[in-house]
């Protein structure tokens, strides 16, 4: 453990953590992480490419899917350098301002992904409950405005949050529990009063991801009510089938995020390995699994990807 001068109030650096207790195996563990990053980046990049290049996929559903892939790609790239830097080169130090910048992108893309999942739920609601007005409600201009609103919403809330963090003083251990900078993790190291930061951070999470999750649940209550009113069992099965991919994406995004938040808020005596495991699941599982889910479940994406692959191969 590095020695820290207790008189230091504003650290020049923080120290990131790899896998506690498995430092001698970091090189081997890095193979797994590297594979996950390759799958996430190539999978989301492939979905973005086929949606952009294939005119048959220029529909609202696939536009929202491309937004999801964009946020997953951004989330991966936000942590790639620090995570692999620890495993490959044992580079644990990170500048305080660089840490603030990394938090901006990590939390920004997290809030944006939550918003995208909400818009995808709204897309499924309109497609199932009001299909005749689908094309008139979700026009290209409205989808563009929604995209800009998602970006603005995902970043605007972070500016005051991070400014509040910069005013804190740090005079305890500067060792973080994760291989990337995470807001609650950094805030815990402060030796000054963090009640405002904690309350404001909780309010931001409730007003963004929390509100989105409630609205997603509400949309599916309305979808289920509408589907159950359909007389034909075959039509019910088809309607529910169009929602499976989105429900899976919601589950693999919110479950790790809620778990990580609970561990940081209530798991003071939880072993560091648990913090690290949940943090890495939150970081990599959604970007890895979303392209796989949508490639397997969505016939149009699968056909378009195969078409692009064969054309490049030829």
Short mmCIF file of N, CA, C and O in Angstrom, two decimals, residues 24-88:
data_model
loop_
_atom_site.label_atom_id
_atom_site.label_comp_id
_atom_site.label_asym_id
_atom_site.label_seq_id
_atom_site.Cartn_x
_atom_site.Cartn_y
_atom_site.Cartn_z
N UNK A 24 -0.84 -11.12 -8.96
CA UNK A 24 0.15 -11.93 -9.70
C UNK A 24 -0.44 -12.56 -10.96
O UNK A 24 0.29 -13.01 -11.84
N UNK A 25 -1.78 -12.56 -11.05
CA UNK A 25 -2.44 -13.17 -12.21
C UNK A 25 -3.03 -12.13 -13.17
O UNK A 25 -3.81 -12.47 -14.04
N UNK A 26 -2.65 -10.86 -12.96
CA UNK A 26 -3.24 -9.80 -13.77
C UNK A 26 -3.01 -9.99 -15.27
O UNK A 26 -3.88 -9.68 -16.08
N UNK A 27 -1.85 -10.48 -15.64
CA UNK A 27 -1.56 -10.67 -17.07
C UNK A 27 -2.53 -11.69 -17.67
O UNK A 27 -3.04 -11.51 -18.78
N UNK A 28 -2.81 -12.77 -16.93
CA UNK A 28 -3.72 -13.79 -17.43
C UNK A 28 -5.17 -13.29 -17.41
O UNK A 28 -5.94 -13.56 -18.34
N UNK A 29 -5.52 -12.57 -16.35
CA UNK A 29 -6.88 -12.01 -16.27
C UNK A 29 -7.12 -11.01 -17.39
O UNK A 29 -8.24 -10.87 -17.90
N UNK A 30 -6.04 -10.32 -17.80
CA UNK A 30 -6.18 -9.33 -18.86
C UNK A 30 -6.64 -9.95 -20.17
O UNK A 30 -7.27 -9.27 -21.00
N UNK A 31 -6.36 -11.24 -20.39
CA UNK A 31 -6.80 -11.91 -21.61
C UNK A 31 -8.33 -11.92 -21.68
O UNK A 31 -8.93 -11.64 -22.72
N UNK A 32 -8.96 -12.24 -20.53
CA UNK A 32 -10.43 -12.23 -20.47
C UNK A 32 -10.98 -10.84 -20.73
O UNK A 32 -11.91 -10.67 -21.54
N UNK A 33 -10.40 -9.84 -20.06
CA UNK A 33 -10.88 -8.47 -20.25
C UNK A 33 -10.68 -8.00 -21.69
O UNK A 33 -11.54 -7.33 -22.26
N UNK A 34 -9.54 -8.35 -22.25
CA UNK A 34 -9.25 -7.95 -23.63
C UNK A 34 -10.27 -8.57 -24.58
O UNK A 34 -10.77 -7.89 -25.49
N UNK A 35 -10.61 -9.83 -24.37
CA UNK A 35 -11.62 -10.50 -25.21
C UNK A 35 -12.98 -9.83 -25.08
O UNK A 35 -13.68 -9.62 -26.08
N UNK A 36 -13.34 -9.47 -23.85
CA UNK A 36 -14.63 -8.80 -23.63
C UNK A 36 -14.66 -7.44 -24.32
O UNK A 36 -15.68 -7.07 -24.93
N UNK A 37 -13.56 -6.69 -24.22
CA UNK A 37 -13.50 -5.40 -24.91
C UNK A 37 -13.60 -5.57 -26.42
O UNK A 37 -14.29 -4.79 -27.10
N UNK A 38 -12.91 -6.57 -26.97
CA UNK A 38 -12.96 -6.80 -28.42
C UNK A 38 -14.37 -7.14 -28.85
O UNK A 38 -14.88 -6.63 -29.87
N UNK A 39 -15.05 -8.01 -28.09
CA UNK A 39 -16.43 -8.39 -28.42
C UNK A 39 -17.35 -7.17 -28.36
O UNK A 39 -18.17 -6.95 -29.25
N UNK A 40 -17.20 -6.38 -27.29
CA UNK A 40 -18.07 -5.21 -27.11
C UNK A 40 -17.86 -4.17 -28.21
O UNK A 40 -18.83 -3.67 -28.80
N UNK A 41 -16.60 -3.85 -28.48
CA UNK A 41 -16.31 -2.80 -29.47
C UNK A 41 -16.67 -3.26 -30.88
O UNK A 41 -17.30 -2.53 -31.65
N UNK A 42 -16.28 -4.49 -31.24
CA UNK A 42 -16.58 -4.99 -32.59
C UNK A 42 -18.07 -5.21 -32.77
O UNK A 42 -18.63 -4.91 -33.83
N UNK A 43 -18.75 -5.74 -31.73
CA UNK A 43 -20.19 -6.00 -31.84
C UNK A 43 -20.99 -4.73 -31.99
O UNK A 43 -21.85 -4.62 -32.88
N UNK A 44 -20.74 -3.75 -31.14
CA UNK A 44 -21.47 -2.47 -31.24
C UNK A 44 -21.08 -1.70 -32.49
O UNK A 44 -21.93 -1.04 -33.11
N UNK A 45 -19.80 -1.78 -32.86
CA UNK A 45 -19.37 -1.13 -34.11
C UNK A 45 -20.03 -1.75 -35.31
O UNK A 45 -20.43 -1.05 -36.26
N UNK A 46 -20.20 -3.08 -35.30
CA UNK A 46 -20.86 -3.77 -36.41
C UNK A 46 -22.33 -3.35 -36.53
O UNK A 46 -22.81 -3.08 -37.63
N UNK A 47 -23.02 -3.25 -35.39
CA UNK A 47 -24.43 -2.85 -35.43
C UNK A 47 -24.56 -1.42 -35.96
O UNK A 47 -25.43 -1.12 -36.79
N UNK A 48 -23.70 -0.53 -35.49
CA UNK A 48 -23.73 0.85 -35.99
C UNK A 48 -23.48 0.90 -37.49
O UNK A 48 -24.18 1.61 -38.23
N UNK A 49 -22.51 0.12 -37.96
CA UNK A 49 -22.15 0.13 -39.38
C UNK A 49 -23.29 -0.39 -40.25
O UNK A 49 -23.62 0.23 -41.27
N UNK A 50 -23.90 -1.51 -39.86
CA UNK A 50 -24.94 -2.09 -40.72
C UNK A 50 -26.19 -1.21 -40.73
O UNK A 50 -26.87 -1.10 -41.76
N UNK A 51 -26.50 -0.57 -39.59
CA UNK A 51 -27.68 0.31 -39.57
C UNK A 51 -27.46 1.55 -40.42
O UNK A 51 -28.36 2.02 -41.13
N UNK A 52 -26.24 2.07 -40.41
CA UNK A 52 -25.93 3.26 -41.21
C UNK A 52 -25.90 2.94 -42.70
O UNK A 52 -26.42 3.70 -43.53
N UNK A 53 -25.33 1.79 -43.06
CA UNK A 53 -25.12 1.47 -44.48
C UNK A 53 -26.31 0.79 -45.15
O UNK A 53 -26.48 0.90 -46.36
N UNK A 54 -27.15 0.10 -44.37
CA UNK A 54 -28.28 -0.62 -44.96
C UNK A 54 -29.54 0.24 -44.91
O UNK A 54 -30.06 0.53 -43.84
N UNK A 55 -30.02 0.63 -46.07
CA UNK A 55 -31.21 1.50 -46.14
C UNK A 55 -32.46 0.81 -45.60
O UNK A 55 -33.38 1.48 -45.12
N UNK A 56 -32.50 -0.53 -45.65
CA UNK A 56 -33.67 -1.26 -45.15
C UNK A 56 -33.81 -1.15 -43.64
O UNK A 56 -34.87 -1.43 -43.08
N UNK A 57 -32.74 -0.74 -42.97
CA UNK A 57 -32.76 -0.61 -41.51
C UNK A 57 -32.96 0.84 -41.06
O UNK A 57 -32.81 1.14 -39.87
N UNK A 58 -33.27 1.72 -41.99
CA UNK A 58 -33.48 3.12 -41.63
C UNK A 58 -34.92 3.31 -41.14
O UNK A 58 -35.75 3.94 -41.79
N UNK A 59 -35.18 2.75 -39.98
CA UNK A 59 -36.49 2.81 -39.33
C UNK A 59 -36.27 3.19 -37.87
O UNK A 59 -35.18 2.99 -37.32
N UNK A 60 -37.33 3.73 -37.21
CA UNK A 60 -37.16 4.20 -35.82
C UNK A 60 -36.56 3.17 -34.88
O UNK A 60 -35.68 3.48 -34.08
N UNK A 61 -37.03 1.92 -34.96
CA UNK A 61 -36.54 0.88 -34.06
C UNK A 61 -35.02 0.72 -34.16
O UNK A 61 -34.31 0.60 -33.14
N UNK A 62 -34.50 0.75 -35.38
CA UNK A 62 -33.06 0.54 -35.59
C UNK A 62 -32.27 1.81 -35.31
O UNK A 62 -31.10 1.73 -34.92
N UNK A 63 -32.89 2.97 -35.48
CA UNK A 63 -32.23 4.21 -35.08
C UNK A 63 -31.97 4.20 -33.56
O UNK A 63 -30.89 4.57 -33.10
N UNK A 64 -32.98 3.77 -32.79
CA UNK A 64 -32.81 3.70 -31.35
C UNK A 64 -31.78 2.63 -30.97
O UNK A 64 -31.01 2.82 -30.02
N UNK A 65 -31.76 1.54 -31.73
CA UNK A 65 -30.75 0.50 -31.47
C UNK A 65 -29.34 1.02 -31.74
O UNK A 65 -28.40 0.70 -31.02
N UNK A 66 -29.21 1.86 -32.77
CA UNK A 66 -27.90 2.45 -33.06
C UNK A 66 -27.47 3.39 -31.93
O UNK A 66 -26.29 3.48 -31.59
N UNK A 67 -28.45 4.10 -31.33
CA UNK A 67 -28.13 4.95 -30.17
C UNK A 67 -27.64 4.10 -29.00
O UNK A 67 -26.70 4.49 -28.29
N UNK A 68 -28.28 2.94 -28.79
CA UNK A 68 -27.85 2.05 -27.72
C UNK A 68 -26.43 1.55 -27.96
O UNK A 68 -25.61 1.51 -27.03
N UNK A 69 -26.13 1.18 -29.20
CA UNK A 69 -24.78 0.72 -29.52
C UNK A 69 -23.76 1.84 -29.35
O UNK A 69 -22.63 1.60 -28.90
N UNK A 70 -24.14 3.06 -29.70
CA UNK A 70 -23.24 4.21 -29.54
C UNK A 70 -22.90 4.43 -28.06
O UNK A 70 -21.73 4.65 -27.70
N UNK A 71 -23.91 4.38 -27.18
CA UNK A 71 -23.65 4.59 -25.75
C UNK A 71 -22.81 3.45 -25.18
O UNK A 71 -21.92 3.68 -24.35
N UNK A 72 -23.07 2.21 -25.61
CA UNK A 72 -22.27 1.08 -25.14
C UNK A 72 -20.82 1.20 -25.60
O UNK A 72 -19.88 0.90 -24.84
N UNK A 73 -20.64 1.66 -26.83
CA UNK A 73 -19.30 1.86 -27.36
C UNK A 73 -18.56 2.94 -26.57
O UNK A 73 -17.39 2.80 -26.21
N UNK A 74 -19.26 4.03 -26.28
CA UNK A 74 -18.67 5.10 -25.48
C UNK A 74 -18.30 4.66 -24.08
O UNK A 74 -17.25 5.04 -23.55
N UNK A 75 -19.16 3.82 -23.47
CA UNK A 75 -18.88 3.32 -22.13
C UNK A 75 -17.63 2.45 -22.11
O UNK A 75 -16.81 2.53 -21.19
N UNK A 76 -17.47 1.62 -23.15
CA UNK A 76 -16.27 0.77 -23.25
C UNK A 76 -15.00 1.60 -23.40
O UNK A 76 -14.02 1.39 -22.69
N UNK A 77 -15.03 2.53 -24.33
CA UNK A 77 -13.84 3.33 -24.62
C UNK A 77 -13.47 4.24 -23.46
O UNK A 77 -12.30 4.62 -23.32
N UNK A 78 -14.45 4.59 -22.60
CA UNK A 78 -14.18 5.46 -21.46
C UNK A 78 -13.27 4.81 -20.43
O UNK A 78 -12.59 5.50 -19.66
N UNK A 79 -13.26 3.49 -20.39
CA UNK A 79 -12.50 2.79 -19.35
C UNK A 79 -11.39 1.90 -19.91
O UNK A 79 -10.62 1.33 -19.14
N UNK A 80 -11.31 1.78 -21.22
CA UNK A 80 -10.37 0.86 -21.85
C UNK A 80 -8.92 1.12 -21.41
O UNK A 80 -8.20 0.19 -21.03
N UNK A 81 -8.49 2.38 -21.43
CA UNK A 81 -7.10 2.71 -21.16
C UNK A 81 -6.71 2.38 -19.72
O UNK A 81 -5.67 1.75 -19.48
N UNK A 82 -7.55 2.78 -18.76
CA UNK A 82 -7.19 2.55 -17.36
C UNK A 82 -7.26 1.07 -16.98
O UNK A 82 -6.39 0.57 -16.25
N UNK A 83 -8.27 0.36 -17.47
CA UNK A 83 -8.42 -1.06 -17.12
C UNK A 83 -7.26 -1.89 -17.67
O UNK A 83 -6.58 -2.61 -16.92
N UNK A 84 -7.00 -1.78 -18.95
CA UNK A 84 -5.92 -2.56 -19.54
C UNK A 84 -4.55 -2.03 -19.11
O UNK A 84 -3.58 -2.78 -19.07
N UNK A 85 -4.47 -0.74 -18.79
CA UNK A 85 -3.21 -0.18 -18.28
C UNK A 85 -2.80 -0.82 -16.97
O UNK A 85 -1.61 -1.07 -16.72
N UNK A 86 -3.79 -1.11 -16.11
CA UNK A 86 -3.50 -1.77 -14.84
C UNK A 86 -3.04 -3.21 -15.08
O UNK A 86 -2.04 -3.66 -14.52
N UNK A 87 -3.78 -3.94 -15.92
CA UNK A 87 -3.49 -5.36 -16.11
C UNK A 87 -2.20 -5.59 -16.91
O UNK A 87 -1.47 -6.55 -16.66
N UNK A 88 -1.93 -4.73 -17.89
CA UNK A 88 -0.77 -4.95 -18.75
C UNK A 88 0.51 -4.31 -18.21
O UNK A 88 1.58 -4.89 -18.28
#
